[in-house]
Coordinates of C-alpha atoms in Angstrom, one line a residue:
Chain A
M26 CA 113.8 96.0 61.5
G27 CA 112.7 98.3 64.8
K28 CA 109.6 100.9 64.6
V29 CA 110.9 104.7 64.1
V30 CA 109.1 106.6 66.7
E31 CA 109.9 110.5 66.9
C32 CA 110.5 112.4 70.3
P33 CA 107.8 114.6 71.3
E34 CA 110.3 116.6 73.5
C35 CA 113.0 116.5 71.0
L36 CA 111.8 115.7 67.9
A37 CA 114.6 113.1 67.3
Q38 CA 113.6 109.8 65.9
F39 CA 114.7 106.6 67.3
E40 CA 113.8 103.0 67.1
V41 CA 112.1 101.1 69.3
P42 CA 111.7 97.1 69.5
D43 CA 109.6 94.5 67.3
D44 CA 108.2 93.2 70.4
V45 CA 107.0 96.8 72.1
I46 CA 103.6 96.9 73.8
V47 CA 101.0 99.3 74.8
G48 CA 102.0 100.9 78.5
E49 CA 105.4 100.3 77.7
I50 CA 107.9 103.2 78.6
V51 CA 110.8 103.7 76.0
E52 CA 113.9 106.5 77.2
C53 CA 114.7 108.8 74.1
P54 CA 118.1 108.1 73.7
D55 CA 118.9 112.1 72.3
C56 CA 117.3 113.8 75.6
G57 CA 116.4 111.0 77.6
A58 CA 112.4 111.6 78.1
E59 CA 110.7 108.6 79.5
L60 CA 107.8 108.2 76.4
E61 CA 105.0 105.7 76.7
V62 CA 103.6 103.9 74.0
Y63 CA 100.2 103.9 73.7
E64 CA 99.4 102.7 70.4
V65 CA 101.0 100.1 68.2
G66 CA 99.1 99.7 65.0
E67 CA 98.8 99.9 61.5
N68 CA 99.5 103.6 61.9
G69 CA 103.1 102.4 63.8
V70 CA 103.9 103.0 67.1
K71 CA 102.9 106.3 69.3
V72 CA 104.7 107.5 72.1
R73 CA 103.9 110.6 74.6
V74 CA 105.7 111.8 77.6
A75 CA 104.9 109.3 80.1
T76 CA 103.2 110.0 83.3
V77 CA 105.5 110.5 86.5
E78 CA 103.6 108.7 88.9
E79 CA 100.3 108.7 90.0
E80 CA 98.7 109.5 93.7
D81 CA 97.4 105.3 94.4
W82 CA 100.5 103.9 92.2
G83 CA 102.1 101.1 94.1
E84 CA 102.6 97.5 95.0
Chain B
M14 CA 93.2 72.2 75.5
T15 CA 95.4 75.6 75.6
L16 CA 95.1 77.3 78.8
K17 CA 93.8 81.1 78.8
L18 CA 96.0 83.8 80.9
G19 CA 94.8 87.5 81.0
I20 CA 97.5 89.9 82.1
L21 CA 96.1 93.2 83.7
Y22 CA 98.2 96.4 83.6
D23 CA 98.0 99.5 82.8
R24 CA 102.1 100.6 82.4
A25 CA 104.5 97.3 80.8
K26 CA 107.1 97.0 83.1
W27 CA 109.8 94.2 83.3
E28 CA 107.6 92.0 85.4
E29 CA 104.5 92.2 82.9
K30 CA 106.5 91.5 80.3
A31 CA 108.3 88.7 81.9
L32 CA 105.2 86.6 83.0
K33 CA 104.1 87.2 79.8
R34 CA 107.2 85.3 78.5
E35 CA 107.5 82.6 81.1
A36 CA 103.6 81.9 80.4
E37 CA 104.3 81.7 76.2
R38 CA 107.2 79.5 77.2
R39 CA 104.9 76.8 79.2
G40 CA 102.7 77.0 76.4
L41 CA 99.3 78.8 77.4
K42 CA 97.9 81.5 75.3
V43 CA 98.3 85.2 76.7
S44 CA 96.4 88.1 76.4
M45 CA 97.8 91.3 77.5
L46 CA 95.2 93.1 78.6
N47 CA 95.9 97.2 78.8
I48 CA 92.6 98.0 82.0
L49 CA 93.6 102.0 80.5
N50 CA 92.5 100.8 77.2
S51 CA 89.2 98.9 78.1
V52 CA 85.7 99.4 78.9
M53 CA 84.6 96.6 80.9
Q54 CA 80.9 95.8 80.5
V55 CA 79.1 94.9 84.2
S56 CA 75.9 93.8 83.5
D57 CA 77.3 91.5 80.8
G58 CA 80.6 88.9 81.6
N59 CA 80.8 87.6 78.0
E60 CA 83.3 89.6 77.0
F61 CA 85.9 87.7 79.4
Q62 CA 87.6 84.5 77.6
E63 CA 90.6 83.5 79.5
D64 CA 90.7 80.9 82.0
V65 CA 92.6 83.0 84.7
Y66 CA 93.9 86.3 85.2
I67 CA 97.0 88.4 86.7
Q68 CA 96.1 91.4 87.6
R69 CA 99.7 93.7 87.5
S70 CA 97.7 97.2 87.9
L71 CA 99.7 99.8 89.3
S72 CA 96.9 101.8 90.3
F73 CA 95.5 100.5 93.2
F74 CA 91.9 101.4 92.3
K75 CA 91.7 100.5 88.8
G76 CA 93.4 96.6 89.8
L77 CA 90.6 96.6 92.2
Y78 CA 87.8 97.0 91.2
S79 CA 88.8 95.9 87.2
T80 CA 89.3 92.3 89.6
A81 CA 86.1 93.4 91.4
I82 CA 84.1 93.0 88.3
L83 CA 86.4 89.7 86.8
E84 CA 85.6 88.0 90.4
H85 CA 81.4 89.1 89.9
H86 CA 81.4 87.2 86.3
G87 CA 83.1 83.9 88.4
K88 CA 86.6 84.6 86.9
T89 CA 89.8 83.5 88.8
V90 CA 91.7 87.2 89.8
I91 CA 95.6 86.6 91.3
N92 CA 95.4 88.2 93.7
S93 CA 91.3 88.1 94.6
Y94 CA 89.6 91.2 95.7
K95 CA 89.6 90.1 99.1
T96 CA 93.1 89.9 99.2
S97 CA 93.7 93.2 97.3
V98 CA 91.3 95.3 99.6
T99 CA 93.0 94.0 102.3
C100 CA 96.5 94.5 100.8
G101 CA 96.1 98.3 99.8
N102 CA 94.7 99.2 103.2
K103 CA 97.3 99.9 105.9
L104 CA 94.9 99.3 108.4
L105 CA 92.6 96.7 107.3
T106 CA 96.1 94.6 106.9
T107 CA 96.7 95.8 110.5
L108 CA 93.5 94.2 112.0
A109 CA 93.8 91.2 109.5
L110 CA 97.5 90.6 110.8
V111 CA 96.2 90.7 114.7
K112 CA 93.6 88.6 113.9
H113 CA 95.8 86.1 112.8
G114 CA 98.3 86.5 115.4
V115 CA 100.9 88.0 113.4
P116 CA 103.6 90.2 115.0
T117 CA 103.2 94.0 113.9
P118 CA 103.9 97.4 115.1
K119 CA 101.9 98.9 117.4
T120 CA 99.6 100.6 115.7
F121 CA 97.0 103.7 116.7
V122 CA 94.3 104.8 114.5
A123 CA 92.8 108.5 114.9
F124 CA 90.5 110.8 113.4
S125 CA 91.4 114.4 114.4
E126 CA 94.7 116.4 114.6
E127 CA 94.0 116.7 118.2
A128 CA 93.6 112.8 118.5
A129 CA 96.6 112.2 116.6
L130 CA 98.8 113.9 119.0
K131 CA 97.5 112.2 121.3
A132 CA 98.5 108.7 119.9
V133 CA 102.2 109.8 119.3
E134 CA 102.2 110.7 122.8
A135 CA 101.2 107.6 123.8
L136 CA 103.7 105.5 121.2
G137 CA 106.1 107.7 122.3
Y138 CA 108.9 109.2 119.8
P139 CA 109.7 108.5 117.4
A140 CA 106.7 107.5 115.8
I141 CA 105.5 107.0 112.4
L142 CA 103.1 108.2 110.4
K143 CA 101.7 106.4 107.9
P144 CA 98.8 107.2 104.9
I145 CA 96.1 104.7 104.9
H146 CA 96.7 103.6 100.7
G147 CA 100.2 104.6 99.7
S148 CA 103.5 102.6 98.4
W149 CA 106.8 103.5 97.5
G150 CA 107.0 105.3 100.9
R151 CA 105.1 108.0 99.7
L152 CA 104.0 110.7 102.8
V153 CA 105.7 108.2 105.4
A154 CA 106.9 110.2 108.1
I155 CA 108.8 110.0 110.5
L156 CA 107.8 111.9 113.9
N157 CA 110.9 112.6 115.7
D158 CA 109.3 115.5 118.7
P159 CA 106.2 117.0 119.6
S160 CA 106.9 120.2 116.9
S161 CA 107.5 118.0 113.9
A162 CA 104.7 115.9 114.9
K163 CA 102.2 118.9 115.1
A164 CA 103.5 120.2 111.5
I165 CA 103.0 116.7 109.7
V166 CA 100.1 116.3 111.2
E167 CA 98.6 119.8 110.2
S168 CA 99.8 119.3 106.7
R169 CA 97.5 117.2 106.4
A170 CA 94.9 118.8 106.7
Y171 CA 95.9 120.8 103.3
L172 CA 95.4 116.7 101.4
H173 CA 92.5 114.4 100.2
P174 CA 90.3 113.3 103.4
I175 CA 91.2 109.9 103.8
H176 CA 94.8 111.5 104.7
K177 CA 93.3 112.8 107.8
V178 CA 92.7 109.2 109.1
F179 CA 95.7 109.2 111.1
Y180 CA 97.9 105.6 110.9
I181 CA 100.1 105.8 113.9
Q182 CA 102.2 103.3 114.3
E183 CA 105.6 102.6 117.0
F184 CA 108.8 102.9 115.2
V185 CA 110.9 99.6 115.7
K186 CA 114.1 99.6 116.3
R187 CA 115.6 97.8 113.5
P188 CA 119.2 97.5 111.5
P189 CA 119.1 99.9 108.3
R190 CA 117.2 97.2 106.3
D191 CA 114.3 95.0 106.1
I192 CA 112.8 92.2 104.5
R193 CA 110.7 91.4 101.7
S194 CA 109.8 87.8 101.3
F195 CA 107.7 86.6 98.2
V196 CA 105.2 83.8 98.3
V197 CA 103.6 82.1 96.3
G198 CA 100.5 79.9 97.0
D199 CA 101.7 77.9 99.8
R200 CA 105.5 78.3 99.4
V201 CA 107.7 81.4 100.1
I202 CA 109.8 81.3 96.6
A203 CA 112.6 84.0 97.6
A204 CA 113.8 86.1 99.8
I205 CA 116.1 89.9 99.8
Y206 CA 117.3 92.4 102.6
R207 CA 116.2 95.8 101.4
V208 CA 119.3 98.3 102.7
A209 CA 118.6 101.5 103.5
P210 CA 120.2 104.1 101.0
K211 CA 122.5 106.2 102.9
G212 CA 120.7 109.2 104.9
E213 CA 117.0 107.4 104.8
W214 CA 115.3 105.1 107.4
R215 CA 113.4 104.2 104.4
T216 CA 114.3 101.1 102.7
N217 CA 111.9 101.4 99.6
T218 CA 113.9 100.2 96.7
T219 CA 111.8 103.0 94.4
I220 CA 114.0 105.3 96.8
G221 CA 116.8 103.8 96.4
G222 CA 117.2 100.8 98.8
R223 CA 119.5 98.6 97.7
V224 CA 118.4 94.2 97.3
E225 CA 120.7 91.8 99.0
V226 CA 119.4 88.2 99.2
C227 CA 118.2 86.7 102.5
P228 CA 118.3 83.1 103.8
I229 CA 114.9 82.0 104.2
T230 CA 114.8 80.3 107.3
D231 CA 112.3 78.2 109.1
E232 CA 111.0 81.7 111.4
L233 CA 110.9 83.6 107.9
E234 CA 109.1 81.3 106.1
D235 CA 106.5 80.5 109.1
L236 CA 106.0 83.9 109.7
S237 CA 105.8 84.6 106.1
L238 CA 103.1 81.8 105.2
K239 CA 100.6 83.4 108.3
A240 CA 101.0 86.5 107.3
A241 CA 99.7 85.3 103.5
E242 CA 96.9 83.5 104.9
A243 CA 95.9 86.4 107.3
V244 CA 95.6 88.6 104.7
G245 CA 93.5 86.4 102.4
G246 CA 96.9 84.0 100.5
G247 CA 98.0 84.4 97.0
V248 CA 101.4 85.8 95.3
L249 CA 101.9 88.4 98.0
G250 CA 105.4 90.7 99.1
V251 CA 105.4 90.5 102.6
D252 CA 107.4 93.4 104.3
I253 CA 109.1 92.4 107.6
M254 CA 111.7 94.1 109.9
E255 CA 114.3 92.7 112.2
G256 CA 113.1 93.9 115.9
G257 CA 114.5 93.5 119.0
N258 CA 112.2 90.6 120.1
G259 CA 112.2 88.6 116.7
L260 CA 110.7 89.3 112.9
I261 CA 107.7 91.7 112.9
V262 CA 105.7 91.8 109.4
H263 CA 104.5 96.1 108.8
E264 CA 103.3 95.4 105.4
V265 CA 101.5 93.0 102.9
N266 CA 102.1 93.8 99.3
H267 CA 99.3 92.3 96.7
V268 CA 101.6 93.2 93.8
P269 CA 104.8 92.9 94.6
G270 CA 107.2 94.4 91.7
F271 CA 110.1 92.1 91.1
A272 CA 112.5 92.8 89.1
N273 CA 115.0 94.2 91.7
T274 CA 114.9 91.0 93.3
A275 CA 114.7 88.5 90.2
R276 CA 118.2 90.7 89.7
V277 CA 119.9 88.7 92.8
V278 CA 118.0 85.2 93.7
K279 CA 118.2 81.9 91.2
Q280 CA 114.4 81.2 91.9
N281 CA 112.3 82.4 88.4
I282 CA 109.7 84.5 89.9
P283 CA 108.1 85.3 86.8
G284 CA 107.8 81.5 86.3
L285 CA 106.7 80.7 89.3
I286 CA 103.8 83.1 89.6
V287 CA 102.7 81.6 85.9
E288 CA 102.9 78.0 87.2
Y289 CA 100.4 78.8 90.1
A290 CA 97.4 80.3 88.2
R291 CA 97.9 77.6 86.4
E292 CA 97.3 75.6 89.2
L293 CA 94.4 77.6 90.2
A294 CA 93.0 77.2 86.7
K295 CA 92.9 73.8 87.0
R296 CA 91.1 73.5 90.3

């Protein structure tokens, strides 16, 4: 059984995998928004709209 | 004793989860360390309990400085600060490659718009203007003629001052693809072609470049290892062009993405990186 989160963009509720970790990106199955997991703990999993790209990101 | 591996990251992508999975399969104890949630003590190193670390931060500066702190406390980080600072800076990379006799495109650096345009004239058209820091082809521009060169060089005045260090390179005639080879320690473990998408001269997979398997020839192996050694060694992605007179290295990446490569090559890239980390920790 996955953990349920609510999309901050479209308010759809959907499940994320059990092994999800902070920093992972999940996609809202309803609106397609890319969401960043920022908390995994006793209060469940929390997501927010992900940063698209920062200037010093890369390889 | 169980070896403890720390994976430093800011965004958990396929690569970071694959490294975790491969390390756990090999019996290592893995800590996923999100550097965005870390407060690192600079004066006291006791909080760092792992034997060896793999740095995977997408952010160049955050990765670089968290590596510096860990190394200061005597920890082994893949890659080292020296390798990271060199690879994250195109000018330092070029200097290292030239010093070690690795073929690399002819490059000029200029510190004003006027001097930058003189450098382009000296190199001839087309030439390439690149930011000293930066990845994924961001702000890399082709200067086709004097008027476009002037417009592009002038546009840099409105960006961060680092963009007024003009790093200008000859445009190497090559097929619409380049090679990315993966070096882990003293081995070339895999290589791919990155084929430029239609209507684009850059080959970065982040902007749609397609991936195909590339055979590891003796020349490719030799050049990749030499380039890796030049920048300080470690786990590296070496970017190579097929020029008219042989292979030419233009860049070495110190936090190489490998999700697209892992889809096409047989080698277990994350597994080999973990084994390298284990070897280094034992030394």
